[in-house]
Coordinates of N, CA and C in Angstrom, one line a residue:
X173 N 83.0 97.2 102.6 CA 84.4 97.6 102.3 C 84.4 98.4 101.0
X174 N 85.2 99.4 100.9 CA 85.3 100.3 99.7 C 86.3 99.7 98.8
X175 N 86.3 100.2 97.5 CA 87.2 99.7 96.6 C 88.6 100.1 97.0
X176 N 88.8 101.3 97.6 CA 90.1 101.8 98.0 C 90.7 100.8 99.1
X177 N 89.8 100.3 100.0 CA 90.3 99.4 101.0 C 90.7 98.0 100.3
X178 N 89.9 97.6 99.3 CA 90.3 96.4 98.6 C 91.6 96.5 97.9
X179 N 91.8 97.7 97.3 CA 93.1 97.9 96.6 C 94.3 97.9 97.6
X180 N 94.1 98.6 98.7 CA 95.1 98.6 99.7 C 95.4 97.3 100.3
X181 N 94.4 96.5 100.5 CA 94.6 95.2 101.1 C 95.1 94.1 100.2
X182 N 94.6 94.1 99.0 CA 94.8 93.0 98.0 C 95.5 93.4 96.7
X183 N 95.8 94.7 96.6 CA 96.4 95.1 95.3 C 97.7 94.4 94.9
X184 N 98.6 94.3 95.9 CA 99.9 93.7 95.6 C 99.7 92.2 95.2
X185 N 98.8 91.5 95.9 CA 98.6 90.1 95.6 C 98.0 89.9 94.2
X186 N 97.0 90.7 93.9 CA 96.4 90.6 92.6 C 97.4 91.0 91.5
X187 N 98.2 92.0 91.7 CA 99.2 92.4 90.7 C 100.2 91.2 90.5
X188 N 100.7 90.6 91.6 CA 101.6 89.5 91.5 C 101.0 88.3 90.8
X189 N 99.7 88.0 91.0 CA 99.0 87.0 90.3 C 99.0 87.3 88.8
X190 N 98.7 88.5 88.5 CA 98.6 88.9 87.1 C 100.0 88.8 86.4
X191 N 101.0 89.2 87.1 CA 102.4 89.2 86.5 C 102.8 87.8 86.2
X192 N 102.5 86.9 87.2 CA 103.0 85.5 86.9 C 102.1 84.9 85.9
X193 N 100.8 85.2 85.9 CA 99.9 84.6 84.9 C 100.2 85.1 83.5
X194 N 100.4 86.3 83.3 CA 100.6 86.9 82.0 C 102.1 86.9 81.5
X195 N 103.0 86.9 82.5 CA 104.4 86.9 82.1 C 105.0 88.3 81.6
X196 N 104.2 89.4 81.9 CA 104.6 90.7 81.5 C 104.1 91.7 82.5
X197 N 105.0 92.5 83.0 CA 104.6 93.4 84.1 C 103.6 94.5 83.6
X198 N 103.8 95.1 82.4 CA 103.0 96.1 81.9 C 101.6 95.6 81.6
X199 N 101.5 94.4 81.0 CA 100.2 93.8 80.8 C 99.5 93.4 82.1
X200 N 100.3 93.0 83.1 CA 99.8 92.6 84.4 C 99.2 93.9 85.1
X201 N 99.9 95.0 85.0 CA 99.3 96.2 85.6 C 98.0 96.6 84.9
X202 N 97.9 96.4 83.6 CA 96.6 96.7 82.9 C 95.5 95.7 83.5
X203 N 95.9 94.4 83.6 CA 95.0 93.4 84.1 C 94.5 93.7 85.5
X204 N 95.5 94.1 86.3 CA 95.2 94.5 87.7 C 94.2 95.6 87.8
X205 N 94.5 96.6 87.0 CA 93.6 97.8 87.0 C 92.2 97.4 86.5
X206 N 92.1 96.6 85.5 CA 90.8 96.1 85.0 C 90.1 95.3 86.0
X207 N 90.9 94.5 86.8 CA 90.3 93.7 87.8 C 89.6 94.6 88.8
X208 N 90.2 95.6 89.3 CA 89.6 96.5 90.3 C 88.5 97.3 89.7
X209 N 88.6 97.7 88.4 CA 87.4 98.4 87.8 C 86.2 97.5 87.7
X210 N 86.4 96.2 87.3 CA 85.3 95.2 87.3 C 84.7 95.0 88.7
X211 N 85.6 94.9 89.7 CA 85.2 94.8 91.1 C 84.4 96.0 91.5
X212 N 84.8 97.2 91.2 CA 84.1 98.4 91.6 C 82.7 98.4 90.9
X213 N 82.6 98.0 89.7 CA 81.3 98.0 89.0 C 80.4 97.0 89.6
X214 N 80.9 95.9 90.2 CA 80.0 94.8 90.7 C 80.1 94.7 92.2
X215 N 80.5 95.8 92.9 CA 80.5 95.7 94.3 C 79.2 95.4 94.9
X216 N 78.1 95.9 94.3 CA 76.8 95.6 94.9 C 76.3 94.2 94.7
X217 N 77.0 93.4 93.7 CA 76.6 92.0 93.5 C 77.4 91.1 94.3
X218 N 78.4 91.6 95.0 CA 79.2 90.7 95.9 C 78.4 90.3 97.1
X219 N 78.1 89.0 97.2 CA 77.2 88.5 98.3 C 78.0 88.1 99.6
X220 N 79.3 88.1 99.5 CA 80.0 87.7 100.7 C 80.1 86.2 100.9
X221 N 79.7 85.4 99.9 CA 79.8 83.9 100.0 C 81.2 83.4 100.0
X222 N 82.1 84.2 99.5 CA 83.5 83.8 99.6 C 84.2 85.1 100.1
X223 N 85.5 85.0 100.5 CA 86.1 86.2 101.0 C 86.5 87.1 99.8
X224 N 86.9 88.3 100.1 CA 87.2 89.3 99.1 C 88.3 88.9 98.2
X225 N 89.4 88.3 98.8 CA 90.5 87.9 98.0 C 90.2 86.8 97.0
X226 N 89.3 85.9 97.3 CA 88.9 84.8 96.4 C 88.1 85.5 95.3
X227 N 87.2 86.4 95.6 CA 86.4 87.1 94.6 C 87.3 87.9 93.6
X228 N 88.2 88.6 94.2 CA 89.1 89.4 93.3 C 90.0 88.5 92.5
X229 N 90.5 87.4 93.1 CA 91.4 86.5 92.3 C 90.6 85.9 91.1
X230 N 89.3 85.6 91.4 CA 88.5 85.1 90.3 C 88.3 86.1 89.2
X231 N 88.1 87.3 89.5 CA 88.0 88.4 88.5 C 89.3 88.5 87.8
X232 N 90.5 88.5 88.5 CA 91.8 88.6 87.9 C 92.1 87.5 87.0
X233 N 91.8 86.3 87.3 CA 92.0 85.1 86.5 C 91.2 85.3 85.2
X234 N 90.0 85.7 85.3 CA 89.1 85.9 84.1 C 89.7 87.0 83.2
X235 N 90.1 88.1 83.8 CA 90.7 89.2 83.0 C 92.0 88.7 82.3
X236 N 92.8 88.0 83.0 CA 94.0 87.5 82.4 C 93.7 86.5 81.3
X237 N 92.7 85.6 81.5 CA 92.3 84.7 80.4 C 91.8 85.4 79.2
X238 N 91.0 86.5 79.4 CA 90.5 87.3 78.3 C 91.7 87.9 77.6
X239 N 92.6 88.4 78.3 CA 93.8 89.1 77.6 C 94.6 88.1 76.8
X240 N 94.8 86.9 77.3 CA 95.5 85.8 76.6 C 94.8 85.3 75.4
X241 N 93.5 85.4 75.4 CA 92.6 84.9 74.3 C 92.6 85.9 73.2
X242 N 92.9 87.1 73.5 CA 92.7 88.2 72.4 C 93.6 87.9 71.2
X243 N 93.2 88.3 70.1 CA 94.0 88.1 68.9 C 95.3 88.7 68.9
X244 N 95.4 89.9 69.5 CA 96.7 90.6 69.7 C 97.7 89.7 70.5
X245 N 97.2 89.2 71.6 CA 98.1 88.4 72.4 C 98.6 87.1 71.7
X246 N 97.7 86.5 71.0 CA 98.0 85.2 70.3 C 99.1 85.5 69.3
X247 N 99.0 86.7 68.6 CA 100.0 87.1 67.6 C 101.3 87.4 68.3
X248 N 101.2 88.2 69.4 CA 102.4 88.6 70.1 C 103.1 87.4 70.6
X249 N 102.4 86.4 71.2 CA 103.1 85.3 71.8 C 103.8 84.4 70.8
X250 N 103.2 84.3 69.6 CA 103.8 83.6 68.5 C 105.1 84.3 68.0
X251 N 105.1 85.6 68.1 CA 106.2 86.3 67.5 C 107.4 86.5 68.4
X252 N 107.3 86.1 69.7 CA 108.4 86.2 70.6 C 108.9 84.9 71.1
X253 N 110.2 84.8 71.3 CA 110.8 83.6 71.9 C 110.3 83.4 73.3
X254 N 110.3 82.1 73.7 CA 109.8 81.8 75.0 C 110.6 82.5 76.1
X255 N 111.9 82.7 75.9 CA 112.7 83.4 76.9 C 112.2 84.8 77.2
X256 N 111.7 85.5 76.2 CA 111.2 86.8 76.3 C 109.9 86.8 77.1
X257 N 109.0 85.8 76.8 CA 107.7 85.7 77.5 C 107.9 85.3 79.0
X258 N 109.0 84.7 79.3 CA 109.3 84.2 80.7 C 110.0 85.3 81.5
X259 N 110.3 86.4 80.9 CA 111.0 87.5 81.6 C 109.9 88.3 82.5
X260 N 110.0 88.1 83.8 CA 109.1 88.8 84.7 C 109.7 89.9 85.5
X261 N 110.6 90.7 84.8 CA 111.3 91.7 85.5 C 110.3 92.7 86.2
X262 N 110.6 93.0 87.4 CA 109.7 93.9 88.1 C 110.4 95.2 88.3
X263 N 110.0 96.2 87.5 CA 110.6 97.5 87.5 C 112.0 97.4 86.9
X264 N 113.0 98.1 87.6 CA 114.4 98.1 87.1 C 115.2 97.0 87.8
X265 N 114.6 96.2 88.7 CA 115.3 95.2 89.5 C 115.4 94.0 88.7
X266 N 116.6 93.6 88.3 CA 116.7 92.3 87.5 C 116.4 91.1 88.5
X267 N 115.7 90.2 87.9 CA 115.4 89.0 88.7 C 116.2 87.8 88.2
X268 N 116.8 87.1 89.1 CA 117.6 85.9 88.7 C 116.8 84.9 88.0
X269 N 117.3 84.1 87.1 CA 116.5 83.1 86.5 C 116.0 82.1 87.5
X270 N 114.8 81.6 87.3 CA 114.2 80.7 88.2 C 113.7 79.5 87.4
X271 N 114.3 78.4 87.5 CA 113.8 77.2 86.8 C 112.4 76.8 87.2
X272 N 112.0 77.0 88.5 CA 110.7 76.6 88.9 C 109.7 77.6 88.3
X273 N 109.9 78.9 88.4 CA 109.0 79.8 87.8 C 108.8 79.6 86.3
X274 N 109.9 79.4 85.6 CA 109.9 79.1 84.2 C 109.1 77.8 83.9
X275 N 109.3 76.8 84.7 CA 108.5 75.6 84.5 C 107.0 75.8 84.8
X276 N 106.7 76.6 85.8 CA 105.3 76.8 86.1 C 104.7 77.6 84.9
X277 N 105.4 78.5 84.3 CA 104.8 79.3 83.2 C 104.7 78.5 81.9
X278 N 105.4 77.4 81.9 CA 105.3 76.5 80.7 C 104.1 75.5 80.8
X279 N 103.5 75.4 82.0 CA 102.4 74.5 82.2 C 101.2 75.0 81.4
X280 N 100.4 74.0 81.0 CA 99.1 74.4 80.4 C 98.3 75.2 81.4
X281 N 97.4 76.1 80.8 CA 96.7 77.1 81.6 C 96.0 76.6 82.8
X282 N 95.3 75.4 82.7 CA 94.5 74.9 83.8 C 95.4 74.5 85.0
X283 N 96.6 74.0 84.7 CA 97.5 73.6 85.7 C 98.2 74.8 86.3
X284 N 98.6 75.7 85.4 CA 99.3 76.9 85.9 C 98.4 77.7 86.9
X285 N 97.1 77.8 86.6 CA 96.2 78.5 87.4 C 96.2 78.0 88.8
X286 N 96.0 76.7 89.0 CA 95.9 76.1 90.3 C 97.2 76.2 91.1
X287 N 98.3 76.1 90.4 CA 99.6 76.2 91.1 C 99.8 77.6 91.6
X288 N 99.5 78.6 90.7 CA 99.6 80.0 91.1 C 98.7 80.4 92.3
X289 N 97.5 79.9 92.2 CA 96.5 80.3 93.3 C 96.9 79.5 94.6
X290 N 97.3 78.3 94.5 CA 97.6 77.5 95.7 C 98.9 78.0 96.4
X291 N 100.0 78.1 95.6 CA 101.3 78.5 96.2 C 101.6 80.0 96.3
X292 N 101.2 80.7 95.3 CA 101.5 82.1 95.3 C 100.4 82.9 96.1
X293 N 99.2 82.6 95.9 CA 98.1 83.3 96.6 C 97.7 82.6 97.9
X294 N 98.3 81.5 98.2 CA 98.0 80.8 99.5 C 96.5 80.5 99.7
X295 N 95.9 80.1 98.6 CA 94.5 79.7 98.7 C 94.3 78.2 98.9
X296 N 93.3 77.8 99.6 CA 93.1 76.4 99.7 C 92.2 75.9 98.6
X297 N 92.0 74.6 98.5 CA 91.3 74.0 97.3 C 89.9 74.5 97.2
X298 N 89.2 74.7 98.3 CA 87.9 75.2 98.3 C 87.8 76.6 97.7
X299 N 88.7 77.5 98.1 CA 88.8 78.8 97.6 C 89.1 78.8 96.1
X300 N 90.1 77.9 95.7 CA 90.4 77.9 94.3 C 89.2 77.4 93.5
X301 N 88.5 76.4 94.0 CA 87.3 75.9 93.3 C 86.3 77.0 93.1
X302 N 86.1 77.8 94.1 CA 85.2 79.0 94.0 C 85.7 80.0 93.0
X303 N 87.0 80.2 93.0 CA 87.6 81.2 92.1 C 87.5 80.7 90.6
X304 N 87.7 79.4 90.4 CA 87.7 78.9 89.0 C 86.4 78.3 88.6
X305 N 85.4 78.4 89.5 CA 84.1 77.8 89.2 C 84.1 76.4 88.8
X306 N 84.8 75.6 89.6 CA 84.9 74.1 89.3 C 84.8 73.4 90.7
X307 N 84.8 72.1 90.7 CA 84.7 71.3 91.9 C 86.1 71.3 92.6
X308 N 86.1 71.0 93.9 CA 87.3 70.8 94.7 C 88.0 69.6 94.2
X309 N 87.3 68.5 93.8 CA 88.0 67.4 93.2 C 88.8 67.7 91.9
X310 N 88.2 68.6 91.1 CA 88.9 69.0 89.9 C 90.2 69.8 90.3
X311 N 90.1 70.6 91.3 CA 91.3 71.4 91.7 C 92.3 70.5 92.3
X312 N 91.9 69.5 93.1 CA 92.9 68.5 93.6 C 93.6 67.7 92.5
X313 N 92.8 67.3 91.5 CA 93.4 66.6 90.4 C 94.3 67.4 89.6
X314 N 93.9 68.7 89.4 CA 94.8 69.6 88.6 C 96.1 69.8 89.4
X315 N 96.0 70.0 90.7 CA 97.2 70.2 91.5 C 98.1 69.0 91.4
X316 N 97.6 67.9 91.5 CA 98.4 66.6 91.5 C 99.1 66.5 90.1
X317 N 98.3 66.7 89.1 CA 98.9 66.6 87.7 C 99.9 67.7 87.4
X318 N 99.7 68.9 87.9 CA 100.6 70.0 87.8 C 101.9 69.7 88.5
X319 N 101.8 69.2 89.7 CA 103.0 68.8 90.4 C 103.8 67.7 89.7
X320 N 103.1 66.7 89.1 CA 103.8 65.7 88.4 C 104.5 66.2 87.2
X321 N 103.8 67.1 86.5 CA 104.4 67.8 85.3 C 105.7 68.6 85.7
X322 N 105.6 69.3 86.8 CA 106.7 70.1 87.2 C 107.9 69.2 87.7
X323 N 107.5 68.1 88.3 CA 108.6 67.1 88.7 C 109.3 66.6 87.5
X324 N 108.5 66.2 86.5 CA 109.2 65.7 85.3 C 110.0 66.8 84.6
X325 N 109.5 68.0 84.6 CA 110.2 69.1 83.9 C 111.5 69.5 84.6
X326 N 111.5 69.4 86.0 CA 112.6 69.8 86.8 C 113.5 68.6 87.2
X327 N 113.0 67.4 87.1 CA 113.8 66.3 87.4 C 114.0 66.1 88.9
X328 N 113.1 66.7 89.7 CA 113.2 66.5 91.2 C 111.9 66.9 91.8
X329 N 111.7 66.6 93.0 CA 110.4 66.9 93.7 C 110.6 68.3 94.3
X330 N 109.8 69.3 93.8 CA 110.0 70.6 94.2 C 108.8 71.2 95.0
X331 N 107.6 70.5 94.9 CA 106.4 71.1 95.5 C 105.8 70.0 96.4
X332 N 105.4 70.3 97.6 CA 104.7 69.3 98.5 C 103.3 69.0 98.0

């Protein structure tokens, strides 16, 4: 499969993952672009042990993590109110407030990752484990804990 085919097939999913992970469309576009650049550079090392979407999602999560760890992002995040960070406007289309989305973005990173990959990317626990380089038991535990945190934050059961 060529990089063009990967972009056509998975570009929107990877961009959406980056938008929700980073909380900013412009940063997410940069992360998405970097994801496909890294994938292109390492196409020859892709062994096909997982599907392309899992492989690309793994790269995207690592790119987003790197971006969030940067000194610039830490300074930027501290200087902006939470409401600004939670604004995920896509283009010029205003998005209505979403308490669930906001609660997910408030989760600690390890819980936010599994929720995004499970519900937004429709990955199963095995694929998430491959993507995050951890065990399936860790993924299941993180999912359970994330659901509990979301239930407490929202005061209702929102996720199966």
